[in-house]
Coordinates of C-alpha atoms in Angstrom, one line a residue:
M1 CA 16.8 -15.2 -11.8
S2 CA 16.0 -18.4 -11.9
P3 CA 12.6 -20.2 -14.1
S4 CA 11.5 -21.0 -10.8
E5 CA 11.8 -18.5 -8.6
P6 CA 9.1 -16.5 -10.4
D7 CA 6.2 -20.2 -9.3
T8 CA 7.8 -20.0 -6.0
G9 CA 6.2 -16.0 -5.4
L10 CA 2.7 -17.3 -7.3
R11 CA 3.0 -19.9 -4.8
T12 CA 3.7 -18.5 -1.7
L13 CA 1.0 -15.1 -2.7
K14 CA -1.6 -17.7 -3.3
K15 CA -1.5 -19.1 0.4
Q16 CA -1.4 -15.8 1.8
R17 CA -4.7 -15.1 0.1
T18 CA -6.2 -19.1 0.3
R19 CA -5.6 -18.5 4.1
Q20 CA -6.6 -14.7 4.4
A21 CA -9.3 -16.6 2.7
I22 CA -10.0 -18.6 5.3
A23 CA -10.2 -16.7 8.4
D24 CA -12.6 -14.0 6.5
A25 CA -15.0 -16.2 6.1
A26 CA -14.6 -17.4 10.0
I27 CA -14.0 -14.9 11.3
A28 CA -18.1 -13.6 9.4
L29 CA -19.1 -16.8 10.2
F30 CA -18.1 -16.0 14.6
L31 CA -19.2 -13.1 14.7
D32 CA -22.7 -13.4 12.8
R33 CA -23.7 -17.0 15.2
G34 CA -21.6 -16.9 17.8
F35 CA -17.9 -18.8 18.1
E36 CA -19.0 -21.6 18.8
Q37 CA -22.2 -22.7 17.1
V38 CA -19.5 -22.6 13.5
S39 CA -18.3 -26.0 13.2
V40 CA -15.0 -26.4 11.1
A41 CA -17.0 -27.5 8.2
E42 CA -19.3 -24.7 8.0
I43 CA -16.5 -22.5 7.8
A44 CA -14.1 -24.9 5.2
A45 CA -17.1 -24.7 2.4
V46 CA -17.4 -21.1 3.0
A47 CA -13.8 -20.6 2.0
E48 CA -14.0 -23.4 -0.8
V49 CA -11.8 -25.6 0.7
S50 CA -11.1 -29.1 2.3
K51 CA -11.1 -29.3 6.0
P52 CA -7.4 -31.3 5.9
T53 CA -6.7 -27.5 4.1
L54 CA -8.0 -25.1 6.9
F55 CA -6.0 -27.9 8.8
R56 CA -2.8 -26.9 7.3
Y57 CA -3.5 -22.9 8.2
F58 CA -5.2 -23.0 11.5
G59 CA -4.2 -26.0 14.0
S60 CA -7.2 -25.0 15.4
K61 CA -10.7 -23.1 15.8
E62 CA -9.4 -20.7 18.1
E63 CA -6.1 -20.7 16.2
L64 CA -8.8 -18.7 13.4
V65 CA -9.5 -16.1 15.3
L66 CA -6.2 -15.7 17.4
H67 CA -4.0 -15.4 14.7
R68 CA -4.9 -11.4 15.1
F69 CA -2.5 -11.3 18.3
A70 CA 0.7 -13.0 16.1
D71 CA 1.8 -9.7 14.6
H72 CA 2.5 -8.7 18.0
L73 CA 3.9 -11.0 19.8
G74 CA 7.2 -10.8 21.1
E75 CA 6.4 -7.0 21.0
A76 CA 7.0 -6.2 24.5
G77 CA 10.4 -7.2 24.7
R78 CA 10.6 -6.5 21.5
V79 CA 11.0 -2.8 22.4
V80 CA 12.7 -3.6 25.6
R81 CA 15.4 -4.7 23.7
D82 CA 15.6 -1.9 20.9
R83 CA 15.0 1.0 23.4
A84 CA 17.6 4.7 23.2
A85 CA 20.1 4.6 26.0
G86 CA 19.0 5.5 29.2
L87 CA 15.7 5.0 29.4
T88 CA 14.4 2.6 31.8
A89 CA 12.1 -0.4 30.4
L90 CA 9.3 0.1 32.3
D91 CA 9.4 3.7 30.9
A92 CA 10.1 2.5 27.5
L93 CA 6.9 0.4 27.6
E94 CA 5.0 2.8 28.8
R95 CA 5.6 5.1 25.8
H96 CA 4.6 2.1 23.1
H97 CA 0.9 1.5 24.5
Q98 CA 1.1 5.5 24.6
A99 CA 1.8 5.3 20.7
G100 CA -0.9 2.7 21.1
L101 CA -3.9 4.0 22.0
A102 CA -2.9 7.3 20.1
A103 CA -2.4 5.1 17.0
R104 CA -6.2 3.6 17.7
D105 CA -4.0 0.6 17.8
P106 CA -6.9 -2.4 18.6
N107 CA -4.6 -4.6 21.3
T108 CA -4.8 -1.3 23.5
G109 CA -8.5 -1.8 23.3
L110 CA -9.3 2.3 21.6
T111 CA -10.6 1.5 18.4
D112 CA -14.0 3.1 16.6
D113 CA -14.0 1.2 14.2
P114 CA -17.9 -1.3 15.3
E115 CA -15.8 -4.7 13.4
V116 CA -13.1 -4.6 15.9
L117 CA -14.9 -4.0 18.4
A118 CA -17.4 -6.6 17.9
F119 CA -14.0 -8.7 17.2
L120 CA -12.8 -8.0 20.8
R121 CA -16.4 -8.9 21.6
L122 CA -16.3 -12.1 20.5
V123 CA -12.5 -13.1 21.8
Y124 CA -12.9 -11.7 25.1
E125 CA -16.9 -12.9 25.9
T126 CA -16.3 -16.6 23.9
P127 CA -14.5 -18.6 27.2
S128 CA -12.7 -21.2 24.6
L129 CA -11.2 -18.8 22.9
S130 CA -10.5 -16.4 26.0
A131 CA -8.1 -19.1 27.2
H132 CA -6.1 -19.5 24.7
L133 CA -5.4 -15.6 24.8
F134 CA -3.4 -17.1 27.0
D135 CA -1.4 -18.6 25.3
Y136 CA 0.1 -16.0 23.6
L137 CA 0.3 -14.1 27.3
E138 CA 2.4 -16.4 28.5
A139 CA 5.0 -16.1 25.3
D140 CA 5.3 -12.6 25.2
T141 CA 5.9 -12.3 28.9
R142 CA 8.8 -15.7 28.5
A143 CA 9.8 -13.0 25.4
L144 CA 9.9 -10.3 28.1
T145 CA 11.3 -11.0 31.4
E146 CA 14.2 -12.2 27.9
A147 CA 15.0 -9.1 27.0
L148 CA 14.5 -8.2 30.6
D149 CA 17.6 -11.1 31.8
P150 CA 18.0 -13.4 29.9
D151 CA 19.0 -15.8 32.0
G152 CA 15.6 -15.4 33.6
A153 CA 15.9 -14.4 37.3
V154 CA 12.6 -14.3 39.0
A155 CA 12.6 -10.2 39.3
A156 CA 12.3 -10.0 35.8
R157 CA 9.5 -12.9 35.5
L158 CA 7.9 -10.9 37.9
V159 CA 8.2 -7.8 36.8
A160 CA 7.7 -9.2 33.0
A161 CA 4.2 -11.3 34.2
Q162 CA 2.4 -8.0 35.5
Y163 CA 3.1 -5.6 32.7
T164 CA 1.4 -7.8 30.1
A165 CA -1.3 -8.3 33.7
V166 CA -1.2 -4.3 33.4
R167 CA -1.6 -4.6 29.5
Q168 CA -4.4 -6.6 29.0
V169 CA -6.9 -4.8 32.1
L170 CA -6.1 -1.5 30.1
A171 CA -7.5 -2.8 26.8
H172 CA -10.3 -5.1 28.7
A173 CA -11.3 -1.5 30.3
T174 CA -11.0 0.4 27.4
W175 CA -12.9 -1.9 25.2
S176 CA -16.0 -2.2 28.3
R177 CA -16.0 1.5 28.4
L178 CA -17.3 1.9 24.4
A179 CA -18.1 -1.1 24.4
G180 CA -21.1 -0.1 27.1
G181 CA -21.7 3.8 24.5
L182 CA -19.0 4.8 26.5
D183 CA -18.1 8.7 24.5
F184 CA -14.7 7.9 22.6
A185 CA -12.8 10.7 23.9
E186 CA -14.1 10.2 27.3
A187 CA -13.0 6.9 26.9
A188 CA -10.0 8.1 24.8
R189 CA -8.8 10.2 28.2
K190 CA -10.0 7.7 30.8
A191 CA -7.3 5.4 28.7
D192 CA -4.6 7.5 29.5
A193 CA -5.4 8.7 32.3
E194 CA -5.2 4.8 34.0
T195 CA -2.2 4.2 31.4
A196 CA 0.4 6.5 33.7
E197 CA -2.1 5.6 37.4
A198 CA -0.5 1.4 36.4
F199 CA 2.5 2.7 35.5
A200 CA 2.6 4.6 38.5
L201 CA 2.0 1.6 40.2
L202 CA 4.6 -1.2 38.6
R203 CA 7.3 1.5 38.5
G204 CA 6.9 1.5 42.6
G205 CA 8.2 -2.6 42.9
A206 CA 9.9 -2.8 39.6
A207 CA 12.4 0.8 40.3
A208 CA 13.7 -1.3 43.1
R209 CA 14.7 -3.8 40.5
G210 CA 16.2 -1.5 38.0
F211 CA 13.1 -2.1 34.9

C-alpha cells in the first residue's frame, strides 16, 4: 500500500461527511420553514461551508433534496435485467414493488416514520421539487426502456413510461392516505390491493408485446 492511499481514503470520507452535513442542514431547514423560504446562503452558513463549496457538492437547490432518490435511479431497469429465467418483466417489477411495500421502502410511500412522511410532503407539495423529480423519473424510464428493448422500440418506451407513472401514482396515493391520518395497517392493505390492480391493468397492454 502506498503512503498516499490512506490519505486518499480520508479525503473521500471527509467529502462524504461534508456532503451529508450539507444535505442534512438543508433538509432540516426546508422542513422547518419551507423550501422557498430558505436561501442557499443560509444552508451554507448552517453547514459551515461556503456557497461555492456547497455548489461543488450539489448542482442546484433542488438537488439538496432530490439526491435522496439517486440511489434508486435505474432500479427498474436493473430489476428487469437481473430477473430470474421464465419471469416476465412486469412480474419482476411487481414482485420488486411488493418487496418494497413489505420493507416499508419510502419510495413506495408506505412508511410510518414521521420524518419520512414530512420529507415526502416537502417533495410532493413544493412545485419546483415536483417538477425536478420528473427528471429522475425520465432517467428511470429511459433505463427501463433499454432493459426491455436495447433498440428502444416504441412499445418498450410506452410500457416503461406506463410503469414509471403507475409506480408514482401508487406511491403518492399511499403517502396521501398516511399523511391524511389513515391507520397504517389499512393503508398497507390498500397499497397491496392497488398494486395488484395496477399491474393487472399494465399486463393487459404489455402482454401482447411480450413484456
